[in-house]
Amino acid sequence: MTTTTPVPQKSGLVLFWAVTFATTFAFWSVAIALGGSVMSPPTVIPYVLGGFGPVFGAIAVRVRRARLGQPVPTHTVRLRLTVRLLWVLPLLVLASATVLGAALLAELLGGPAMSFTAGQSLIAAAGGPVPFFITMLVAGPLAEEPGWRGTAYPRLRASMSRLRAGLLMGAVWAVWHLPLFFISGTVHSAFGLVSWSGLLFTLSVIPMALLTCYAYERAGVAASIAVHLGVNATMALLSVNSPITQASILVVQFLVAIALLARQRERRPERRVDMAHG
């Protein structure tokens, strides 16, 4: 694991937030104006492009950093491929387990019984397990993690602790999701913004951010993608829409994230300049 010498972070963050929110909100505003389902043209095009706002933000920051000849931010995580692979699968399993465990807990507390029936229908509609997996991987993890964790998080860590950086990331991430409540055909619009399900989804983004930030510090963007994928895919397969289940997931993920962060030791960055990442 290697990191680099400190560089000014604030200007890079401002550029990232500006490009990310401007591109996402612009595309999703077009999707809202077009109406129709997100799975049908032409609405699907701006809907998908809007999800890549964090990647657009990351590209803008990297272009600027290369043009100015700046080194990689100090808290950027770089790992050898073999080390990364050792962490990715366990973190994906852990992320999925938080959802499964919380769903079982909710059932014990009087919530709906855990079932994969709706998930099987979802896989069939996607064309099989492989297309389903690819869709879940692209729509969220690949479209967002290079930006949120790979670009913004290391810059936030330059001036704050893991917990504070993760909480701030969660709050910003929750705001970023808000337009989805107004796009027909999304899970968010089915929940409704002014509802218990809508509120719990918005709050659940915060412990999710803590988990993905922890994963990033362990094994970089590949690990944060794995955690994001594990949570999203498991929730989709379980068709989570009950407020009791959502609340259970929120609590379980928050407790797991706090426990993991409490056990994680502070890394001491190596003093090295590297222009390839961050």
XYZ file of C-alpha atoms in Angstrom:
278
model
C 0.000 0.000 0.000
C 1.466 3.373 -0.967
C 0.268 6.946 -0.739
C 1.809 10.292 -1.527
C 2.837 13.701 -0.279
C 0.170 16.238 0.759
C -1.204 18.666 -1.840
C -3.905 21.351 -1.677
C -7.270 19.579 -1.662
C -10.017 22.204 -1.473
C -9.937 23.334 -5.100
C -10.134 19.742 -6.300
C -13.135 19.089 -4.063
C -14.956 22.191 -5.248
C -14.430 21.167 -8.868
C -15.576 17.615 -8.134
C -18.781 18.691 -6.345
C -19.567 21.243 -9.062
C -19.123 18.899 -12.032
C -20.775 15.924 -10.304
C -23.930 17.740 -9.242
C -24.183 19.862 -12.396
C -23.994 16.888 -14.765
C -26.179 14.575 -12.688
C -28.904 17.119 -11.985
C -28.891 18.313 -15.612
C -29.344 14.808 -17.048
C -31.888 13.767 -14.426
C -33.850 16.975 -14.954
C -34.136 16.004 -18.615
C -35.332 12.534 -17.574
C -37.970 14.109 -15.315
C -39.116 16.430 -18.111
C -39.354 13.572 -20.629
C -41.471 11.445 -18.308
C -42.063 7.796 -19.032
C -40.293 4.835 -17.481
C -36.555 4.880 -16.864
C -36.332 1.551 -18.716
C -37.754 2.963 -21.956
C -36.254 5.373 -24.507
C -35.708 8.237 -24.620
C -35.868 8.641 -20.789
C -33.390 5.838 -20.159
C -30.549 7.784 -21.846
C -30.407 10.862 -19.554
C -31.251 8.626 -16.592
C -28.190 6.424 -17.163
C -25.892 9.340 -18.016
C -26.947 11.171 -14.848
C -25.780 8.239 -12.754
C -22.256 8.780 -14.085
C -22.027 12.299 -12.646
C -19.397 11.255 -10.057
C -17.254 9.766 -12.834
C -17.508 13.002 -14.816
C -16.438 14.853 -11.678
C -13.511 12.480 -11.171
C -12.366 12.951 -14.762
C -12.479 16.740 -14.405
C -10.366 16.612 -11.233
C -7.795 14.269 -12.756
C -7.472 16.377 -15.907
C -6.916 19.462 -13.769
C -4.384 17.675 -11.548
C -2.422 16.430 -14.566
C -2.475 19.881 -16.188
C -1.134 21.513 -13.009
C 1.400 18.759 -12.377
C 0.087 18.001 -8.886
C 0.884 14.717 -7.086
C -1.712 12.235 -5.881
C -3.574 13.184 -2.661
C -1.994 11.780 0.481
C -4.849 9.440 1.396
C -5.288 7.870 -2.021
C -5.111 4.085 -1.629
C -3.033 2.048 -4.046
C -2.670 -1.696 -3.617
C -1.100 -4.462 -5.630
C -3.670 -6.527 -7.518
C -3.073 -9.655 -5.428
C -3.645 -7.766 -2.179
C -6.770 -6.100 -3.545
C -8.318 -9.417 -4.545
C -7.816 -10.776 -1.038
C -10.112 -8.068 0.338
C -12.703 -7.636 -2.408
C -14.615 -10.912 -2.028
C -14.804 -10.882 1.820
C -16.021 -7.266 1.782
C -18.657 -8.086 -0.852
C -19.877 -11.007 1.286
C -19.897 -8.817 4.399
C -21.939 -6.123 2.630
C -24.498 -8.672 1.450
C -24.601 -10.240 4.921
C -25.567 -6.923 6.536
C -28.680 -6.826 4.356
C -29.554 -10.504 4.821
C -29.014 -10.338 8.579
C -31.085 -7.183 8.900
C -33.892 -8.725 6.821
C -33.978 -11.747 9.133
C -33.989 -9.443 12.157
C -36.895 -7.473 10.694
C -38.811 -10.712 10.152
C -38.291 -11.645 13.817
C -39.574 -8.205 14.812
C -42.808 -8.694 12.908
C -41.753 -7.477 9.481
C -42.329 -9.276 6.165
C -40.840 -12.725 5.639
C -37.621 -12.745 3.664
C -38.251 -13.962 0.113
C -36.313 -14.176 -3.152
C -39.442 -14.567 -5.291
C -39.405 -10.966 -6.502
C -35.663 -11.222 -7.034
C -36.080 -14.251 -9.281
C -38.580 -12.300 -11.365
C -36.102 -9.411 -11.544
C -33.348 -11.734 -12.799
C -35.699 -13.191 -15.396
C -36.699 -9.712 -16.575
C -33.027 -8.771 -16.923
C -32.406 -11.785 -19.146
C -30.637 -14.022 -16.642
C -28.075 -13.857 -13.821
C -25.232 -12.451 -15.953
C -27.171 -9.477 -17.398
C -28.605 -8.843 -13.925
C -25.121 -8.823 -12.381
C -23.752 -6.527 -15.098
C -26.664 -4.125 -14.683
C -26.229 -4.008 -10.905
C -22.472 -3.512 -11.296
C -22.717 -0.632 -13.762
C -25.788 1.138 -12.348
C -24.327 2.442 -9.124
C -20.967 0.885 -8.208
C -19.009 1.529 -11.417
C -20.861 4.762 -12.165
C -20.239 6.284 -8.736
C -17.337 4.797 -6.763
C -14.429 6.197 -8.837
C -15.841 9.609 -7.958
C -17.208 9.377 -4.407
C -14.541 7.174 -2.870
C -11.742 7.317 -5.450
C -11.705 11.123 -5.784
C -13.664 12.992 -3.102
C -12.922 10.827 -0.072
C -9.096 11.057 -0.149
C -9.371 14.834 -0.388
C -11.767 15.025 2.562
C -9.392 12.863 4.584
C -6.721 15.525 4.234
C -8.537 17.619 6.842
C -10.788 15.284 8.847
C -11.085 11.860 10.444
C -12.466 8.742 8.760
C -15.752 9.048 10.650
C -16.292 12.723 9.833
C -15.301 12.218 6.196
C -17.624 9.225 5.889
C -20.556 11.047 7.486
C -20.051 14.055 5.227
C -19.841 11.792 2.185
C -23.088 10.147 3.273
C -24.912 13.470 3.653
C -23.753 14.689 0.238
C -24.550 11.316 -1.337
C -28.073 11.434 0.089
C -28.705 14.878 -1.436
C -27.329 13.674 -4.764
C -29.989 10.913 -4.869
C -32.950 13.259 -4.368
C -33.887 13.793 -8.056
C -34.462 10.047 -8.394
C -37.625 10.415 -6.313
C -39.120 12.410 -9.195
C -38.166 10.075 -12.067
C -40.930 7.652 -12.959
C -40.037 3.976 -12.707
C -37.271 4.238 -10.103
C -37.429 2.475 -6.757
C -37.162 5.909 -5.165
C -40.284 7.216 -6.913
C -42.163 4.080 -5.793
C -41.157 4.884 -2.201
C -42.113 8.560 -2.473
C -39.959 11.305 -1.001
C -42.433 12.177 1.755
C -42.897 8.714 3.251
C -41.256 6.475 5.820
C -39.640 4.424 3.054
C -38.319 7.546 1.339
C -36.940 8.932 4.601
C -35.336 5.635 5.594
C -33.720 5.241 2.170
C -32.237 8.737 2.428
C -30.894 8.046 5.921
C -29.563 4.612 4.933
C -27.148 6.227 2.499
C -25.081 7.442 5.483
C -24.062 4.045 6.954
C -23.651 2.814 3.377
C -21.128 5.616 2.857
C -19.268 4.609 6.023
C -19.027 1.003 4.798
C -17.807 1.952 1.319
C -15.275 4.425 2.754
C -13.958 1.694 5.062
C -13.675 -0.643 2.081
C -11.819 2.003 0.084
C -9.235 2.403 2.827
C -8.780 -1.351 2.936
C -8.422 -2.065 -0.780
C -9.163 0.982 -2.895
C -11.945 1.588 -5.403
C -12.304 -2.111 -6.263
C -13.331 -2.811 -2.668
C -15.776 0.091 -2.443
C -17.342 -1.117 -5.697
C -17.695 -4.593 -4.163
C -19.458 -3.269 -1.054
C -21.756 -1.046 -3.112
C -22.598 -3.983 -5.372
C -23.168 -6.362 -2.461
C -25.674 -4.075 -0.767
C -27.522 -3.003 -3.932
C -27.799 -6.490 -5.424
C -28.968 -8.111 -2.188
C -31.578 -5.437 -1.570
C -32.824 -5.820 -5.140
C -33.010 -9.621 -4.855
C -34.950 -9.309 -1.592
C -37.097 -6.508 -3.043
C -36.694 -4.494 0.154
C -39.567 -2.007 0.497
C -40.846 -2.483 4.041
C -40.003 0.368 6.453
C -39.256 -2.202 9.181
C -36.716 -3.966 6.970
C -35.234 -0.674 5.817
C -34.856 0.498 9.419
C -33.206 -2.800 10.379
C -30.716 -2.497 7.512
C -29.926 1.086 8.497
C -29.212 0.134 12.126
C -27.239 -3.025 11.323
C -25.060 -1.306 8.721
C -24.412 1.637 11.012
C -23.310 -0.659 13.864
C -21.123 -2.748 11.570
C -19.518 0.342 10.040
C -18.755 1.889 13.446
C -17.269 -1.400 14.677
C -15.053 -1.698 11.600
C -13.882 1.916 11.792
C -13.115 1.549 15.497
C -10.833 -1.420 14.794
C -9.052 0.195 11.860
C -5.713 1.775 12.624
C -4.548 5.027 11.102
C -2.281 4.505 8.132
C 1.026 6.345 7.951
C 1.414 7.573 4.382
C 4.688 6.978 2.601
C 6.337 10.090 1.221
C 6.193 9.380 -2.475
C 5.033 11.218 -5.590
C 2.881 9.224 -7.990
C 0.875 10.738 -10.845
C -1.119 7.616 -11.738
C -3.993 7.700 -9.257
C -6.279 9.975 -7.210
